Coordinates of N, CA and C in Angstrom, one line a residue:
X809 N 34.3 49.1 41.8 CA 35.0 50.2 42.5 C 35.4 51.3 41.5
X810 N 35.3 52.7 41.9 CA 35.5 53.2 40.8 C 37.6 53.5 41.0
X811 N 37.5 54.0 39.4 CA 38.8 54.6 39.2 C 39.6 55.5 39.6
X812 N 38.4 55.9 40.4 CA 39.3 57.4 41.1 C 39.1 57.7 42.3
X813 N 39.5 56.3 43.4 CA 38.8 56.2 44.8 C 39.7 57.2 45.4
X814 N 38.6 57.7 46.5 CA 39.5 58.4 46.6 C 39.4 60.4 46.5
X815 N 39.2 60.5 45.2 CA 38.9 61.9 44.6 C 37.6 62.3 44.2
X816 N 37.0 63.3 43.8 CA 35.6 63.2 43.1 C 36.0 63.2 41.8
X817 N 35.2 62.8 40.7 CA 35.3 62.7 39.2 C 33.7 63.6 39.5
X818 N 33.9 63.6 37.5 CA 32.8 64.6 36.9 C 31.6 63.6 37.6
X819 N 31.6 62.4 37.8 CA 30.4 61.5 37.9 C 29.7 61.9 39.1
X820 N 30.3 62.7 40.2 CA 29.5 63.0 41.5 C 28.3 64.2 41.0
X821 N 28.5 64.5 40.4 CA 27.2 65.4 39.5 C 26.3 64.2 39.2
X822 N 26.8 63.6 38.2 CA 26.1 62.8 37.7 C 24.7 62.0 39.1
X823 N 25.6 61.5 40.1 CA 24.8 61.2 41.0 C 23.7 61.9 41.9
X824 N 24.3 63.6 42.0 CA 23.7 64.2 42.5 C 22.3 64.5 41.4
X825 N 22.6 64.8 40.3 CA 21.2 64.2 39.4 C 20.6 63.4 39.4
X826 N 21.0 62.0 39.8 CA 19.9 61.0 39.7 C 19.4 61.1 40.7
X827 N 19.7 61.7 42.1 CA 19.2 62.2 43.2 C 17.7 62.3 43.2
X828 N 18.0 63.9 42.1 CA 17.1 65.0 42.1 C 15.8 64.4 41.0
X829 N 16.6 63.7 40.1 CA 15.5 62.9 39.6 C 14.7 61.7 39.9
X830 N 15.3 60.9 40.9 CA 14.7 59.9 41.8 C 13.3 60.6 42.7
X831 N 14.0 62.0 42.4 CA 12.9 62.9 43.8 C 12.0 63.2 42.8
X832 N 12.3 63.8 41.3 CA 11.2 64.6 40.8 C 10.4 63.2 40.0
X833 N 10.9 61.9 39.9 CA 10.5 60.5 39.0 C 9.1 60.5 40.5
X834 N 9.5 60.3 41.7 CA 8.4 60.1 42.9 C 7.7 61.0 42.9
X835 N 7.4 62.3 42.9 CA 6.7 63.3 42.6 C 5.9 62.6 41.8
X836 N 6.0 62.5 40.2 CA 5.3 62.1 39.3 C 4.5 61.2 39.4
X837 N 5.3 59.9 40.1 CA 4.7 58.6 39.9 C 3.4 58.9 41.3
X838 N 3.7 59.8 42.3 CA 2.6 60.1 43.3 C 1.7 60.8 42.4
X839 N 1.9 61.4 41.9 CA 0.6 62.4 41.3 C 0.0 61.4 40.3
X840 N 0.5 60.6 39.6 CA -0.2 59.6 38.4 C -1.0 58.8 39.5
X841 N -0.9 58.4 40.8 CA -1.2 57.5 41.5 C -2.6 58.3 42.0
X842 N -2.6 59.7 42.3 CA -3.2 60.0 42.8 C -4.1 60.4 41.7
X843 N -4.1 60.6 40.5 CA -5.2 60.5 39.7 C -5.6 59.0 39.4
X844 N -4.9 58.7 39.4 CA -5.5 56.6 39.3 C -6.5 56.4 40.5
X845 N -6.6 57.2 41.5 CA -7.3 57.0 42.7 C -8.6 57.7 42.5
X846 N -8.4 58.6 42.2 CA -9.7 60.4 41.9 C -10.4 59.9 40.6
X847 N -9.8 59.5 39.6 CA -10.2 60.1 38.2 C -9.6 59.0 37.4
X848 N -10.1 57.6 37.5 CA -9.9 56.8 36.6 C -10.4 56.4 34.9
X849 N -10.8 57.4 35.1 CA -11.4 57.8 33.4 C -9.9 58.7 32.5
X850 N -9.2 59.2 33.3 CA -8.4 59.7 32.8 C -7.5 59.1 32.0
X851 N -7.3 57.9 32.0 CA -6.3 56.8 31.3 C -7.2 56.6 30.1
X852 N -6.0 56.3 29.1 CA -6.2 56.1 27.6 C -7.0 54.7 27.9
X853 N -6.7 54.1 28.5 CA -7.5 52.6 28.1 C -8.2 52.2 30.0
X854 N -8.9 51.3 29.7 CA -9.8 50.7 30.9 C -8.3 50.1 31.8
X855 N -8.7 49.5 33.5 CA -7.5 48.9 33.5 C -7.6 47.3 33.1
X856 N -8.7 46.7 32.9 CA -8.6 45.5 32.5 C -7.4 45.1 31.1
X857 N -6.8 46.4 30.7 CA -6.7 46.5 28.8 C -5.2 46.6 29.3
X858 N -4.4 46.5 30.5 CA -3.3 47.0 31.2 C -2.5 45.9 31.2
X859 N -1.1 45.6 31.3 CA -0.4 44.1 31.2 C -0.9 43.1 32.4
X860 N -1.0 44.0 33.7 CA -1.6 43.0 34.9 C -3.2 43.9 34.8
X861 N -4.1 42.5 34.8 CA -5.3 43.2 35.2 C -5.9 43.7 36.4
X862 N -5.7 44.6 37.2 CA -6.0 45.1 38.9 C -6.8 46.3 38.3
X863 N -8.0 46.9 39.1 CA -8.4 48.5 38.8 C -6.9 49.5 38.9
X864 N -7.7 50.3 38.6 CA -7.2 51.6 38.7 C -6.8 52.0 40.8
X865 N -7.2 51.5 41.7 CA -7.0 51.9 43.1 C -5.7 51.1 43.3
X866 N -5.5 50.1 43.1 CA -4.3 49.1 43.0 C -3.4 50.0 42.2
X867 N -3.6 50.3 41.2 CA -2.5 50.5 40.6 C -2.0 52.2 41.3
X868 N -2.9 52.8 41.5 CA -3.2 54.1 42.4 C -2.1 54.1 43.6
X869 N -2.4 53.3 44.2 CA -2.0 52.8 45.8 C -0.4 52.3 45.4
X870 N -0.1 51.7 44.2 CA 0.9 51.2 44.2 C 1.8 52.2 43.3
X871 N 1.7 53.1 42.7 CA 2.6 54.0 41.9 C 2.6 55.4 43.4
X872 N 1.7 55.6 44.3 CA 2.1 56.5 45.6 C 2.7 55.8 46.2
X873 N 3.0 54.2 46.3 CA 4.0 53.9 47.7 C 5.5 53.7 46.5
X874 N 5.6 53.4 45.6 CA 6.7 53.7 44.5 C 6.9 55.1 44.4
X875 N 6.3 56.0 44.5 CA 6.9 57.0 44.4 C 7.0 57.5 45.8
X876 N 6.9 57.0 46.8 CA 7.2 58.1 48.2 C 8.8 57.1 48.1
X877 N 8.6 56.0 47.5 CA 9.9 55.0 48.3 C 10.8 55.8 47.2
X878 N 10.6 56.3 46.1 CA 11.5 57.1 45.1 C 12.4 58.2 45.3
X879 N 11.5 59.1 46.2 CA 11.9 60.2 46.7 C 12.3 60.2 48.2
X880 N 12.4 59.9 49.5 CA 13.1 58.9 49.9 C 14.8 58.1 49.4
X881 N 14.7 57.7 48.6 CA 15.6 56.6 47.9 C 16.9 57.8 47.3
X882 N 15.8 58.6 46.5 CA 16.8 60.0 46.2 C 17.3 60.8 47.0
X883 N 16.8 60.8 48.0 CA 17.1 61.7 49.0 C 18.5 61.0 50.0
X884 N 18.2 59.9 50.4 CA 19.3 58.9 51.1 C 20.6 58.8 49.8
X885 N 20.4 58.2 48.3 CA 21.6 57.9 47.5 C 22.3 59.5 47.1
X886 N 21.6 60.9 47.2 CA 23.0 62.1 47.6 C 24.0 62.2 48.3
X887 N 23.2 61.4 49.6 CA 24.5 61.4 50.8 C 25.7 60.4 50.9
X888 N 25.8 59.1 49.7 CA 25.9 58.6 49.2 C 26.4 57.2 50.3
X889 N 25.2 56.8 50.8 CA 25.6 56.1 51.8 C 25.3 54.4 50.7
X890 N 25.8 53.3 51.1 CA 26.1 52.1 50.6 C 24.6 52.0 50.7
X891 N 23.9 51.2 51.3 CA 23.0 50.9 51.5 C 21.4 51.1 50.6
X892 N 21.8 53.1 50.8 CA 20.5 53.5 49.5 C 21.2 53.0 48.3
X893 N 22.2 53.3 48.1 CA 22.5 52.8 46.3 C 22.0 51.3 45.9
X894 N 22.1 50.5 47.3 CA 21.7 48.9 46.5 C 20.1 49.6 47.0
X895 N 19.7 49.8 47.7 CA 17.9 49.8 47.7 C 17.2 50.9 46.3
X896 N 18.2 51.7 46.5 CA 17.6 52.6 45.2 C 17.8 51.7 43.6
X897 N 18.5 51.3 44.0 CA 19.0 50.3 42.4 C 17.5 49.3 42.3
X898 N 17.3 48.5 43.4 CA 16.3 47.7 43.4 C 14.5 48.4 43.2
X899 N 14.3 49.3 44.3 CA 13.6 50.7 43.8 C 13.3 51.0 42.6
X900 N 14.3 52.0 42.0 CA 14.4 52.0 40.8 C 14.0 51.1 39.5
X901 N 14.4 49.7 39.6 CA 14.4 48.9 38.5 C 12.7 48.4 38.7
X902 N 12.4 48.3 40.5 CA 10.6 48.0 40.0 C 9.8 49.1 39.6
X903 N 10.0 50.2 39.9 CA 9.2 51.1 39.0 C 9.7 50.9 37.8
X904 N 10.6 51.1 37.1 CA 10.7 50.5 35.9 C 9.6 49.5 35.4
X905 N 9.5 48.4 36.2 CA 8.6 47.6 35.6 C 7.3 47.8 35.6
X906 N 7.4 48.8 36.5 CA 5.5 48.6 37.0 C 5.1 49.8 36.1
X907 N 6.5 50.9 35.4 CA 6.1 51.6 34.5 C 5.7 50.8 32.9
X908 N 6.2 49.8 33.1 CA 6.1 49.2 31.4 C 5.1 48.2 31.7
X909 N 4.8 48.5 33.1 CA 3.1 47.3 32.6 C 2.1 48.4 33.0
X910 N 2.5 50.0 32.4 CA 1.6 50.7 33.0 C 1.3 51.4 31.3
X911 N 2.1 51.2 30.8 CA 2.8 51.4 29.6 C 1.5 52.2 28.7
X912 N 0.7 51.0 28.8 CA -0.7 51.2 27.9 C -1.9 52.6 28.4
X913 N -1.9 52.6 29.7 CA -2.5 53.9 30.1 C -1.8 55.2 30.3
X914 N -0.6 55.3 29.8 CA -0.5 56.6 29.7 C 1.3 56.5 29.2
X915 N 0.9 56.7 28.1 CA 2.8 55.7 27.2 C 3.5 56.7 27.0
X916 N 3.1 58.2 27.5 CA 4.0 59.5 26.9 C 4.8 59.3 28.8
X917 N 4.4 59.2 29.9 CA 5.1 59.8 31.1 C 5.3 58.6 31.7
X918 N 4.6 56.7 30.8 CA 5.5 56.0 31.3 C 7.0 55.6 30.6
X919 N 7.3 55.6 29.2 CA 8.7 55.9 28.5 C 9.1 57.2 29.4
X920 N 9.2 58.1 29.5 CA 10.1 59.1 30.4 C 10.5 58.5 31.3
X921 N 9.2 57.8 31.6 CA 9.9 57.5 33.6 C 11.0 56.0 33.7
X922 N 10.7 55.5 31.9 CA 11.5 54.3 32.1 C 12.6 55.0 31.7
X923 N 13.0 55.7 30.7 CA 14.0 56.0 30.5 C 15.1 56.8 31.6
X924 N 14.4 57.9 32.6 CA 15.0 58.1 33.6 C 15.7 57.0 35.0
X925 N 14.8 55.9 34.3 CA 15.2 55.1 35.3 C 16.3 54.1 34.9
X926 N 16.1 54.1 33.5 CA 17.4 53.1 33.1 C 18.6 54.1 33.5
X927 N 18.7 55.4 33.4 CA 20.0 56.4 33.3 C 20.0 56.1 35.4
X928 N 19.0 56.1 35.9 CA 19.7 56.3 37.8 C 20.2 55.0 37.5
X929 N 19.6 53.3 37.1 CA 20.4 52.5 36.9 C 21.9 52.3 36.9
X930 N 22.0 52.8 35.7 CA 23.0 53.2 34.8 C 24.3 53.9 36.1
X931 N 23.7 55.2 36.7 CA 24.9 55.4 37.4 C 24.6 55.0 38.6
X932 N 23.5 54.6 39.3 CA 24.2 54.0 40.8 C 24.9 52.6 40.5
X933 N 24.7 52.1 39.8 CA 25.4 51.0 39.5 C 26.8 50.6 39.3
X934 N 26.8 51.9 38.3 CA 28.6 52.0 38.0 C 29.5 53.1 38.6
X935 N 28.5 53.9 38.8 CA 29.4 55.3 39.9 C 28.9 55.6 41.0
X936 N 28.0 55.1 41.5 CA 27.2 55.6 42.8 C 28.3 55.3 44.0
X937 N 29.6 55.0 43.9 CA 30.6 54.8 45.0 C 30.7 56.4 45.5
X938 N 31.2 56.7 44.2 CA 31.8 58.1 44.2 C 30.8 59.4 45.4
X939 N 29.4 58.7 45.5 CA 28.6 60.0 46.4 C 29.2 59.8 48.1
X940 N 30.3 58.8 48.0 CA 30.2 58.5 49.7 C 31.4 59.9 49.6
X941 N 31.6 60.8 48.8 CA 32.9 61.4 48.9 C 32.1 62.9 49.7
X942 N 30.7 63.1 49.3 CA 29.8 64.2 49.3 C 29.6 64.3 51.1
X943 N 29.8 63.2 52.1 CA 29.7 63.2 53.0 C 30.3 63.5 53.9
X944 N 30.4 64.5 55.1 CA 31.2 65.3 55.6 C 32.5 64.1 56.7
X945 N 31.9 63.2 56.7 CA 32.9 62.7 57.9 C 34.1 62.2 56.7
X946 N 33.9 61.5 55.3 CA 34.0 60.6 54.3 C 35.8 62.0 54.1
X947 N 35.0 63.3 54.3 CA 36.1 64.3 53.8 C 37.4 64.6 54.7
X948 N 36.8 64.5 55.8 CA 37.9 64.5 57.3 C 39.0 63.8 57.0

């Protein structure tokens, strides 16, 4: 619970960023997906050379449904309803993983995308209470 139920702290920013970056992290992870689909030559390595061995359409198919569920996920945890914060937490932490077993075909935008994800972590976890304050009935 946070320490300042009740009021906003500096942290409701904070959430409204992990928002915006949950949205621009799905953008990304759709467009990597959609070159994993088009243009499988494009990755540094084959996908057999990948932590799980699946082609490139698997992995394609599965970084577009991670990222539509991302942005989505960002879009519900601004309004700061209970619900997205535990599914975006859960969300969040498997792209995380599916970024670090993606790690090998393209290690510059999957480190960013883990590191943005440990920081939405980071605050829906420990301040994501605070976004229920952003919501118009929450202010009445």
């Amino acid at each position: 619970m946070s320490h300042h139920a009740g009021r906003m702290t500096r942290w409701i920013g904070w959430i409204l960023f992990v928002g915006i970056v949950m949205i621009v992290s799905g953008l990304i992870s759709v467009i990597q997906g959609l070159v994993a689909l088009v243009d499988d030559d494009f990755y540094l390595v084959k996908a057999e050379a990948l932590a799980i061995d699946v082609n490139y359409s698997v992995w394609g198919w599965t970084l577009v449904a991670f990222g539509a569920m991302l942005i989505g996920a960002g879009y519900a945890v601004m309004f700061g309803y209970l619900w997205a914060r535990f599914i975006s937490l859960i969300i969040v932490f498997l792209h995380a993983m599916i970024n670090l077993t993606f790690l090998a075909a393209y290690p510059i935008w999957s480190i960013i995308s883990i590191g943005l994800d440990l920081i939405a972590i980071y605050a829906l976890a420990v301040h994501g209470e605070e976004a229920k304050l952003l919501r118009r009935s929450e202010r009445d």
